[in-house]
């Protein structure tokens, strides 16, 4: 939203404030060194450039600046980046969590095990289906409370009824944003729809590697997006 308003706000002072907000938001995501959010930021920004021509030139300059800044900062951040790229335990543990979530869904396909009850059924599901034990991070499976995948965990906890209803809600949301983009007479209304659709995409894309809906603040913001 901040990026869209930074390019389209009708007042120069407002655009400057939104530019500052965009820098703070993007900088926070980049400094997190979290692969999912960074990839979501890149994809959504390039996607918005399709609909916002002024953003295209900015992206060219930003890419060039990012390359120069990365080269200059590599002595400081290089080790951290290489560590994140070479991290294997995090990936293998996530695959095992996804497997547990899918088996839990298969065991309770209609209603699931109940919202926010995944952690209580995790160990039983592993024993019942004779799944490979966790060896990652010292095998501390009792400290893991989520599947680390938004859609698998929602399916495991709410079953076909829950994931089906959620999917239908998302379809309605994105179709509504598309309709606003095509038909709204006010450009600001169309830009708002673009920002909301992009925010929704980012929320769902990040859900591929984290169980987004168990994070209260993030999910509350997404619900407010839907309300708008």
Coordinates of N, CA and C in Angstrom, one line a residue:
X1 N 0.8 -1.2 0.0 CA 0.0 0.0 0.0 C 0.9 1.3 0.0
X2 N 1.9 1.2 0.8 CA 2.8 2.4 0.9 C 3.5 2.7 -0.4
X3 N 3.9 1.6 -1.1 CA 4.5 1.8 -2.4 C 3.6 2.4 -3.5
X4 N 2.3 1.8 -3.5 CA 1.4 2.4 -4.4 C 1.1 3.8 -4.2
X5 N 0.9 4.2 -2.9 CA 0.6 5.6 -2.6 C 1.8 6.5 -2.8
X6 N 3.0 6.0 -2.6 CA 4.2 6.8 -2.9 C 4.3 7.2 -4.4
X7 N 3.6 6.4 -5.3 CA 3.6 6.7 -6.7 C 2.4 7.5 -7.2
X8 N 1.3 7.3 -6.4 CA 0.0 7.8 -7.0 C -0.7 8.8 -6.1
X9 N -0.2 9.1 -4.9 CA -0.9 10.0 -4.0 C -0.9 11.4 -4.7
X10 N -2.0 12.1 -4.5 CA -2.3 13.4 -5.2 C -1.5 14.5 -4.6
X11 N -1.0 14.4 -3.4 CA -0.2 15.5 -2.8 C 1.2 15.1 -2.6
X12 N 2.1 16.1 -2.9 CA 3.5 15.8 -2.9 C 4.0 15.4 -1.5
X13 N 3.5 16.2 -0.5 CA 3.8 15.8 0.9 C 3.4 14.4 1.3
X14 N 2.2 14.0 0.9 CA 1.8 12.7 1.2 C 2.6 11.6 0.5
X15 N 3.0 11.9 -0.8 CA 3.9 11.0 -1.5 C 5.2 10.8 -0.7
X16 N 5.8 11.9 -0.2 CA 7.0 11.8 0.5 C 6.9 10.9 1.8
X17 N 5.8 11.1 2.5 CA 5.6 10.2 3.7 C 5.5 8.8 3.3
X18 N 4.8 8.5 2.2 CA 4.6 7.1 1.8 C 5.9 6.6 1.3
X19 N 6.8 7.4 0.7 CA 8.1 6.9 0.2 C 8.9 6.5 1.4
X20 N 8.9 7.3 2.5 CA 9.6 7.0 3.7 C 9.1 5.6 4.3
X21 N 7.8 5.5 4.3 CA 7.2 4.2 4.8 C 7.6 3.0 3.9
X22 N 7.7 3.3 2.6 CA 8.1 2.2 1.7 C 9.5 1.7 2.0
X23 N 10.4 2.7 2.2 CA 11.8 2.4 2.5 C 11.9 1.6 3.8
X24 N 11.2 2.1 4.8 CA 11.2 1.4 6.1 C 10.7 0.0 6.0
X25 N 9.6 -0.2 5.3 CA 9.0 -1.6 5.2 C 9.9 -2.5 4.4
X26 N 10.4 -2.0 3.2 CA 11.3 -2.8 2.4 C 12.6 -3.1 3.1
X27 N 13.1 -2.1 3.7 CA 14.4 -2.3 4.5 C 14.3 -3.3 5.6
X28 N 13.1 -3.3 6.3 CA 12.9 -4.3 7.4 C 12.8 -5.7 6.8
X29 N 12.2 -5.8 5.7 CA 12.1 -7.2 5.1 C 13.4 -7.7 4.6
X30 N 14.2 -6.8 4.0 CA 15.5 -7.2 3.5 C 16.5 -7.6 4.6
X31 N 16.4 -6.8 5.7 CA 17.3 -7.0 6.8 C 16.9 -8.2 7.7
X32 N 15.7 -8.8 7.4 CA 15.3 -10.0 8.1 C 16.1 -11.2 7.6
X33 N 16.6 -11.1 6.4 CA 17.3 -12.2 5.7 C 16.4 -13.4 5.6
X34 N 15.1 -13.2 5.7 CA 14.1 -14.3 5.5 C 13.8 -14.5 4.1
X35 N 14.0 -15.7 3.5 CA 13.9 -15.9 2.1 C 12.5 -15.7 1.6
X36 N 11.5 -16.2 2.3 CA 10.1 -16.1 1.8 C 9.6 -14.7 1.7
X37 N 9.7 -13.9 2.7 CA 9.3 -12.5 2.6 C 10.0 -11.7 1.5
X38 N 11.3 -11.9 1.4 CA 12.1 -11.2 0.4 C 11.7 -11.6 -1.0
X39 N 11.4 -12.9 -1.2 CA 11.0 -13.3 -2.5 C 9.6 -12.8 -2.8
X40 N 8.7 -12.8 -1.8 CA 7.4 -12.2 -2.0 C 7.5 -10.7 -2.4
X41 N 8.4 -10.0 -1.7 CA 8.6 -8.6 -2.0 C 9.0 -8.4 -3.4
X42 N 9.9 -9.2 -3.9 CA 10.4 -9.0 -5.3 C 9.3 -9.3 -6.3
X43 N 8.6 -10.5 -6.1 CA 7.6 -10.9 -7.0 C 6.5 -9.8 -7.1
X44 N 6.0 -9.4 -5.9 CA 4.9 -8.4 -5.9 C 5.3 -7.1 -6.4
X45 N 6.5 -6.7 -6.2 CA 6.9 -5.4 -6.7 C 7.0 -5.4 -8.3
X46 N 7.6 -6.4 -8.8 CA 7.6 -6.6 -10.3 C 6.2 -6.7 -10.8
X47 N 5.3 -7.4 -10.1 CA 4.0 -7.6 -10.5 C 3.2 -6.3 -10.6
X48 N 3.5 -5.4 -9.6 CA 2.8 -4.1 -9.6 C 3.3 -3.2 -10.7
X49 N 4.6 -3.4 -11.1 CA 5.1 -2.6 -12.2 C 4.4 -2.8 -13.5
X50 N 3.7 -4.0 -13.6 CA 2.9 -4.2 -14.8 C 1.7 -3.2 -14.9
X51 N 1.2 -2.8 -13.8 CA 0.0 -1.9 -13.7 C 0.4 -0.5 -13.4
X52 N 1.6 -0.3 -12.9 CA 2.1 1.1 -12.6 C 3.4 1.4 -13.4
X53 N 3.2 2.0 -14.6 CA 4.4 2.3 -15.4 C 5.5 3.1 -14.7
X54 N 5.1 4.1 -13.8 CA 6.2 4.8 -13.2 C 7.1 4.0 -12.3
X55 N 6.6 2.8 -11.9 CA 7.4 1.9 -11.1 C 8.5 1.2 -11.9
X56 N 8.3 1.1 -13.2 CA 9.3 0.3 -14.0 C 10.7 1.0 -14.0
X57 N 10.7 2.3 -14.2 CA 12.0 2.9 -14.2 C 12.7 2.9 -12.8
X58 N 11.8 3.0 -11.8 CA 12.4 3.0 -10.4 C 13.0 1.6 -10.1
X59 N 12.3 0.6 -10.6 CA 12.9 -0.8 -10.4 C 14.2 -1.0 -11.1
X60 N 14.4 -0.4 -12.3 CA 15.7 -0.5 -12.9 C 16.8 0.2 -12.1
X61 N 16.5 1.4 -11.6 CA 17.5 2.0 -10.7 C 17.7 1.3 -9.4
X62 N 16.6 0.7 -8.9 CA 16.7 0.0 -7.6 C 17.5 -1.3 -7.7
X63 N 17.4 -2.0 -8.9 CA 18.2 -3.2 -9.1 C 19.6 -2.8 -9.2
X64 N 20.0 -1.8 -9.9 CA 21.4 -1.4 -10.1 C 21.9 -1.0 -8.7
X65 N 21.1 -0.2 -7.9 CA 21.6 0.2 -6.6 C 21.7 -1.0 -5.7
X66 N 20.8 -2.0 -5.8 CA 20.9 -3.1 -4.9 C 22.2 -3.9 -5.2
X67 N 22.6 -4.0 -6.5 CA 23.8 -4.8 -6.8 C 25.0 -4.1 -6.2
X68 N 25.1 -2.7 -6.4 CA 26.2 -2.0 -5.8 C 26.2 -2.0 -4.3
X69 N 25.1 -1.9 -3.7 CA 25.0 -1.9 -2.2 C 25.4 -3.3 -1.7
X70 N 24.9 -4.3 -2.3 CA 25.3 -5.7 -1.9 C 26.8 -5.9 -2.0
X71 N 27.4 -5.5 -3.1 CA 28.8 -5.6 -3.3 C 29.6 -4.9 -2.2
X72 N 29.1 -3.7 -1.9 CA 29.8 -2.9 -0.9 C 29.7 -3.5 0.5
X73 N 28.5 -4.0 0.8 CA 28.2 -4.5 2.1 C 28.5 -6.0 2.3
X74 N 29.0 -6.6 1.3 CA 29.3 -8.1 1.3 C 30.2 -8.5 2.5
X75 N 31.3 -7.7 2.7 CA 32.1 -8.1 3.9 C 31.4 -8.2 5.2
X76 N 30.3 -7.5 5.3 CA 29.5 -7.4 6.6 C 28.4 -8.5 6.5
X77 N 27.7 -8.5 5.4 CA 26.5 -9.4 5.3 C 26.7 -10.7 4.6
X78 N 27.9 -10.9 4.0 CA 28.1 -12.0 3.1 C 28.0 -13.3 3.9
X79 N 28.6 -13.4 5.1 CA 28.6 -14.6 5.9 C 27.2 -15.0 6.3
X80 N 26.4 -13.9 6.7 CA 25.0 -14.2 7.1 C 24.2 -14.7 5.9
X81 N 24.4 -14.2 4.7 CA 23.6 -14.6 3.6 C 24.0 -16.1 3.2
X82 N 25.3 -16.4 3.2 CA 25.7 -17.7 2.9 C 25.2 -18.7 3.9
X83 N 25.2 -18.3 5.1 CA 24.7 -19.2 6.2 C 23.2 -19.5 5.9
X84 N 22.4 -18.5 5.5 CA 21.0 -18.8 5.3 C 20.8 -19.6 4.1
X85 N 21.6 -19.4 3.0 CA 21.5 -20.2 1.8 C 21.9 -21.7 2.0
X86 N 22.9 -21.9 2.9 CA 23.4 -23.3 3.1 C 22.7 -24.0 4.2
X87 N 21.7 -23.3 4.8 CA 21.0 -24.0 6.0 C 20.1 -25.1 5.5
X88 N 20.5 -26.3 5.9 CA 19.8 -27.5 5.5 C 18.8 -28.0 6.5
X89 N 19.1 -28.0 7.8 CA 18.2 -28.5 8.8 C 16.8 -27.8 8.8
X90 N 16.8 -26.5 8.5 CA 15.6 -25.8 8.4 C 14.7 -26.3 7.3
X91 N 15.3 -26.7 6.2 CA 14.5 -27.2 5.0 C 14.0 -28.6 5.3
X92 N 14.9 -29.5 5.7 CA 14.5 -30.9 6.0 C 13.4 -31.0 7.1
X93 N 13.6 -30.2 8.1 CA 12.6 -30.2 9.2 C 11.2 -29.7 8.7
X94 N 11.2 -28.7 7.8 CA 10.0 -28.2 7.3 C 9.3 -29.3 6.4
X95 N 10.1 -30.0 5.6 CA 9.5 -31.1 4.8 C 8.8 -32.1 5.7
X96 N 9.4 -32.5 6.8 CA 8.9 -33.4 7.7 C 7.6 -32.9 8.4
X97 N 7.6 -31.6 8.7 CA 6.4 -31.0 9.3 C 5.2 -31.0 8.3
X98 N 5.5 -30.8 7.0 CA 4.5 -30.8 6.0 C 3.9 -32.2 5.9
X99 N 4.8 -33.2 6.0 CA 4.4 -34.6 5.9 C 3.4 -34.9 7.1
X100 N 3.8 -34.5 8.3 CA 2.9 -34.7 9.4 C 1.6 -34.1 9.2
X101 N 1.6 -32.8 8.7 CA 0.3 -32.1 8.5 C -0.6 -32.8 7.5
X102 N 0.0 -33.3 6.4 CA -0.8 -34.0 5.4 C -1.4 -35.3 5.9
X103 N -0.6 -36.0 6.7 CA -1.1 -37.3 7.3 C -2.2 -36.9 8.3
X104 N -2.1 -35.8 9.0 CA -3.1 -35.4 10.0 C -4.4 -35.1 9.3
X105 N -4.3 -34.4 8.1 CA -5.4 -34.1 7.3 C -6.1 -35.4 6.8
X106 N -5.2 -36.3 6.3 CA -5.8 -37.6 5.8 C -6.5 -38.4 6.9
X107 N -6.0 -38.3 8.1 CA -6.7 -39.0 9.2 C -8.0 -38.3 9.6
X108 N -8.1 -37.0 9.4 CA -9.3 -36.3 9.8 C -9.7 -35.3 8.7
X109 N -10.2 -35.9 7.5 CA -10.4 -35.1 6.3 C -11.6 -34.2 6.3
X110 N -12.6 -34.4 7.1 CA -13.8 -33.6 7.0 C -13.7 -32.4 7.9
X111 N -13.5 -32.6 9.2 CA -13.6 -31.5 10.1 C -12.2 -31.1 10.7
X112 N -11.2 -31.9 10.4 CA -9.8 -31.7 11.0 C -9.8 -32.0 12.5
X113 N -8.7 -31.6 13.1 CA -8.5 -31.9 14.5 C -9.0 -30.7 15.4
X114 N -9.3 -29.6 14.8 CA -9.8 -28.5 15.5 C -8.8 -27.3 15.4
X115 N -9.3 -26.1 15.3 CA -8.4 -24.9 15.1 C -7.4 -24.8 16.3
X116 N -6.2 -24.6 16.0 CA -5.1 -24.4 16.9 C -4.8 -25.6 17.8
X117 N -5.2 -26.8 17.3 CA -4.9 -28.0 18.0 C -3.9 -28.9 17.3
X118 N -3.2 -28.4 16.3 CA -2.2 -29.2 15.6 C -1.1 -29.7 16.6
X119 N -0.6 -28.9 17.4 CA 0.5 -29.3 18.3 C 0.1 -30.4 19.2
X120 N -1.1 -30.4 19.6 CA -1.6 -31.5 20.5 C -1.7 -32.9 19.8
X121 N -1.9 -32.9 18.5 CA -2.0 -34.1 17.8 C -0.8 -34.5 17.0
X122 N 0.2 -33.7 17.0 CA 1.4 -33.9 16.2 C 2.1 -35.3 16.5
X123 N 2.4 -35.5 17.8 CA 3.1 -36.7 18.2 C 2.3 -37.9 17.9
X124 N 1.0 -37.9 18.2 CA 0.1 -39.1 17.9 C 0.1 -39.4 16.4
X125 N 0.0 -38.4 15.6 CA 0.0 -38.6 14.1 C 1.3 -39.3 13.7
X126 N 2.4 -38.8 14.2 CA 3.7 -39.4 13.8 C 3.7 -40.9 14.2
X127 N 3.3 -41.2 15.5 CA 3.3 -42.6 15.9 C 2.3 -43.5 15.1
X128 N 1.1 -42.9 14.9 CA 0.1 -43.7 14.2 C 0.5 -44.0 12.8
X129 N 1.1 -43.1 12.1 CA 1.5 -43.3 10.7 C 3.0 -43.8 10.5
X130 N 3.6 -44.0 11.7 CA 5.0 -44.5 11.7 C 5.9 -43.6 10.8
X131 N 5.9 -42.3 11.1 CA 6.7 -41.4 10.4 C 8.1 -41.3 10.9
X132 N 9.0 -40.9 10.1 CA 10.4 -40.7 10.5 C 10.5 -39.7 11.6
X133 N 11.3 -40.0 12.7 CA 11.4 -39.1 13.8 C 12.2 -37.8 13.4
X134 N 12.1 -36.8 14.1 CA 12.8 -35.6 13.9 C 14.2 -35.7 14.5
X135 N 15.2 -35.4 13.7 CA 16.6 -35.3 14.2 C 17.1 -33.9 14.1
X136 N 16.4 -33.0 13.4 CA 16.9 -31.7 13.2 C 16.7 -30.9 14.6
X137 N 17.7 -30.0 14.8 CA 17.7 -29.1 16.0 C 17.6 -29.9 17.2
X138 N 18.3 -31.0 17.3 CA 18.4 -31.8 18.5 C 17.1 -32.7 18.7
X139 N 16.3 -32.8 17.7 CA 15.1 -33.6 17.9 C 14.1 -33.0 18.8
X140 N 14.1 -31.7 19.0 CA 13.2 -31.1 20.0 C 11.8 -30.9 19.4
X141 N 11.1 -32.0 19.0 CA 9.8 -31.9 18.4 C 8.8 -31.2 19.3
X142 N 8.9 -31.4 20.6 CA 7.9 -30.8 21.5 C 7.9 -29.3 21.4
X143 N 9.0 -28.7 20.9 CA 9.0 -27.2 20.8 C 8.4 -26.7 19.5
X144 N 8.0 -27.6 18.6 CA 7.4 -27.2 17.3 C 5.9 -27.2 17.4
X145 N 5.3 -26.0 17.2 CA 3.9 -25.9 17.3 C 3.1 -25.7 16.1
X146 N 3.8 -25.6 14.9 CA 3.1 -25.4 13.7 C 3.6 -26.3 12.6
X147 N 2.9 -26.3 11.4 CA 3.4 -27.1 10.3 C 4.4 -26.3 9.5
X148 N 4.4 -25.0 9.7 CA 5.2 -24.1 8.9 C 4.7 -24.1 7.4
X149 N 3.4 -24.2 7.2 CA 2.8 -24.1 5.9 C 1.3 -23.8 6.2
X150 N 0.9 -22.6 5.7 CA -0.4 -22.1 6.0 C -1.5 -23.0 5.6
X151 N -1.5 -23.5 4.4 CA -2.6 -24.2 3.8 C -2.7 -25.6 4.4
X152 N -1.5 -26.3 4.5 CA -1.5 -27.6 5.1 C -2.0 -27.6 6.5
X153 N -1.6 -26.7 7.3 CA -2.0 -26.6 8.7 C -3.5 -26.3 8.8
X154 N -4.0 -25.4 7.9 CA -5.4 -25.1 8.0 C -6.2 -26.3 7.6
X155 N -5.8 -27.1 6.6 CA -6.5 -28.3 6.2 C -6.5 -29.3 7.3
X156 N -5.3 -29.5 8.0 CA -5.2 -30.4 9.1 C -6.1 -30.1 10.2
X157 N -6.3 -28.8 10.5 CA -7.0 -28.3 11.7 C -8.5 -28.1 11.4
X158 N -8.9 -27.8 10.2 CA -10.3 -27.5 9.9 C -10.9 -28.5 8.8
X159 N -10.1 -29.3 8.2 CA -10.6 -30.3 7.3 C -11.0 -29.7 5.9
X160 N -11.7 -30.5 5.2 CA -12.2 -30.0 3.9 C -13.2 -28.8 4.0
X161 N -14.0 -28.9 5.0 CA -14.9 -27.8 5.2 C -14.2 -26.4 5.4
X162 N -13.2 -26.5 6.3 CA -12.5 -25.2 6.6 C -11.6 -24.7 5.4
X163 N -10.8 -25.6 4.8 CA -10.0 -25.2 3.7 C -10.8 -24.8 2.5
X164 N -12.0 -25.5 2.3 CA -12.8 -25.2 1.2 C -13.5 -23.8 1.3
X165 N -13.9 -23.5 2.5 CA -14.5 -22.2 2.8 C -13.5 -21.1 2.7
X166 N -12.3 -21.3 3.2 CA -11.2 -20.4 3.1 C -10.8 -20.1 1.7
X167 N -10.7 -21.1 0.9 CA -10.4 -21.0 -0.6 C -11.5 -20.2 -1.3
X168 N -12.8 -20.4 -1.0 CA -13.8 -19.7 -1.6 C -13.8 -18.2 -1.2
X169 N -13.5 -17.9 0.0 CA -13.3 -16.6 0.5 C -12.2 -15.8 -0.3
X170 N -11.1 -16.5 -0.5 CA -10.0 -15.9 -1.3 C -10.4 -15.6 -2.7
X171 N -11.1 -16.6 -3.3 CA -11.5 -16.4 -4.7 C -12.4 -15.1 -4.8
X172 N -13.4 -15.0 -3.9 CA -14.3 -13.9 -3.9 C -13.5 -12.6 -3.7
X173 N -12.5 -12.6 -2.8 CA -11.7 -11.4 -2.5 C -10.9 -11.0 -3.7
X174 N -10.2 -11.9 -4.4 CA -9.4 -11.5 -5.6 C -10.3 -11.1 -6.8
X175 N -11.4 -11.7 -6.9 CA -12.4 -11.3 -8.0 C -12.9 -10.0 -7.7
X176 N -13.2 -9.7 -6.4 CA -13.7 -8.3 -6.1 C -12.6 -7.3 -6.4
X177 N -11.4 -7.6 -6.1 CA -10.3 -6.6 -6.4 C -10.1 -6.4 -7.9
X178 N -10.3 -7.5 -8.6 CA -10.2 -7.4 -10.1 C -11.3 -6.5 -10.6
X179 N -12.5 -6.7 -10.1 CA -13.7 -5.9 -10.6 C -13.5 -4.4 -10.2
X180 N -13.0 -4.1 -9.1 CA -12.7 -2.7 -8.7 C -11.7 -2.1 -9.6
X181 N -10.6 -2.9 -9.9 CA -9.6 -2.4 -10.8 C -10.1 -2.1 -12.2
X182 N -11.0 -2.9 -12.7 CA -11.5 -2.7 -14.0 C -12.6 -1.6 -14.1
X183 N -13.4 -1.5 -13.1 CA -14.6 -0.7 -13.2 C -14.7 0.6 -12.3
X184 N -13.8 0.7 -11.3 CA -13.9 1.9 -10.5 C -13.6 3.2 -11.2
X185 N -14.5 4.2 -11.1 CA -14.2 5.4 -11.9 C -13.1 6.3 -11.3
X186 N -12.8 6.1 -10.1 CA -11.7 6.9 -9.5 C -10.4 6.1 -9.5
X187 N -9.3 6.8 -10.1 CA -8.0 6.1 -10.1 C -7.5 5.6 -8.7
X188 N -7.8 6.5 -7.7 CA -7.3 6.1 -6.4 C -8.0 4.8 -5.9
X189 N -9.3 4.6 -6.3 CA -10.0 3.4 -5.9 C -9.3 2.2 -6.6
X190 N -8.9 2.4 -7.8 CA -8.2 1.3 -8.5 C -6.9 1.0 -7.9
X191 N -6.2 2.0 -7.5 CA -4.8 1.8 -6.9 C -5.0 1.1 -5.6
X192 N -6.0 1.5 -4.8 CA -6.3 0.8 -3.5 C -6.5 -0.7 -3.7
X193 N -7.3 -1.0 -4.8 CA -7.6 -2.4 -5.1 C -6.3 -3.2 -5.4
X194 N -5.4 -2.5 -6.2 CA -4.1 -3.1 -6.5 C -3.3 -3.4 -5.3
X195 N -3.3 -2.4 -4.4 CA -2.5 -2.5 -3.1 C -3.1 -3.7 -2.3
X196 N -4.4 -3.7 -2.2 CA -5.0 -4.8 -1.4 C -4.8 -6.2 -2.0
X197 N -4.9 -6.3 -3.3 CA -4.6 -7.6 -3.9 C -3.2 -8.0 -3.7
X198 N -2.2 -7.0 -3.8 CA -0.8 -7.3 -3.7 C -0.6 -7.8 -2.2
X199 N -1.2 -7.1 -1.3 CA -1.0 -7.4 0.1 C -1.5 -8.8 0.4
X200 N -2.7 -9.1 -0.2 CA -3.2 -10.5 -0.1 C -2.3 -11.6 -0.6
X201 N -1.7 -11.3 -1.8 CA -0.8 -12.2 -2.4 C 0.4 -12.4 -1.5
X202 N 1.0 -11.3 -0.9 CA 2.1 -11.5 -0.1 C 1.8 -12.3 1.2
X203 N 0.6 -12.1 1.7 CA 0.2 -12.9 2.9 C 0.2 -14.4 2.6
X204 N -0.4 -14.7 1.4 CA -0.6 -16.1 1.0 C 0.7 -16.7 0.6
X205 N 1.5 -15.9 -0.1 CA 2.8 -16.4 -0.6 C 3.7 -16.8 0.6
X206 N 3.7 -15.9 1.6 CA 4.5 -16.2 2.8 C 4.0 -17.4 3.6
X207 N 2.7 -17.7 3.4 CA 2.1 -18.9 4.0 C 2.6 -20.2 3.4
X208 N 3.4 -20.1 2.3 CA 3.9 -21.4 1.8 C 5.0 -21.9 2.7
X209 N 5.6 -21.0 3.5 CA 6.7 -21.5 4.4 C 6.5 -21.2 5.9
X210 N 5.4 -20.5 6.2 CA 5.0 -20.3 7.6 C 3.5 -20.5 7.8
X211 N 3.0 -20.8 9.0 CA 1.6 -20.9 9.2 C 1.1 -19.5 9.6
X212 N 0.8 -18.7 8.5 CA 0.6 -17.3 8.7 C -0.6 -17.0 9.7
X213 N -1.7 -17.8 9.6 CA -2.9 -17.5 10.3 C -2.7 -17.6 11.9
X214 N -1.7 -18.3 12.3 CA -1.5 -18.4 13.8 C -0.8 -17.2 14.3
X215 N -0.3 -16.3 13.5 CA 0.4 -15.1 13.9 C -0.7 -14.0 14.0
X216 N -1.1 -13.6 15.2 CA -2.3 -12.8 15.4 C -2.2 -11.5 14.7
X217 N -1.1 -10.7 14.8 CA -1.1 -9.4 14.3 C -1.1 -9.4 12.7
X218 N -0.4 -10.4 12.1 CA -0.4 -10.5 10.7 C -1.8 -10.8 10.2
X219 N -2.4 -11.8 10.8 CA -3.7 -12.3 10.4 C -4.7 -11.2 10.6
X220 N -4.6 -10.4 11.7 CA -5.6 -9.3 11.9 C -5.5 -8.3 10.8
X221 N -4.2 -8.0 10.3 CA -4.0 -7.1 9.2 C -4.7 -7.6 8.0
X222 N -4.5 -8.9 7.7 CA -5.1 -9.5 6.5 C -6.6 -9.4 6.6
X223 N -7.2 -9.7 7.8 CA -8.7 -9.6 7.9 C -9.1 -8.1 7.6
X224 N -8.3 -7.2 8.1 CA -8.7 -5.8 7.8 C -8.6 -5.5 6.3
X225 N -7.6 -6.1 5.6 CA -7.6 -6.0 4.2 C -8.9 -6.5 3.6
X226 N -9.3 -7.7 4.0 CA -10.6 -8.2 3.5 C -11.7 -7.3 3.8
X227 N -11.7 -6.7 4.9 CA -12.8 -5.8 5.3 C -12.9 -4.6 4.4
X228 N -11.7 -4.1 4.0 CA -11.6 -2.9 3.1 C -12.2 -3.3 1.7

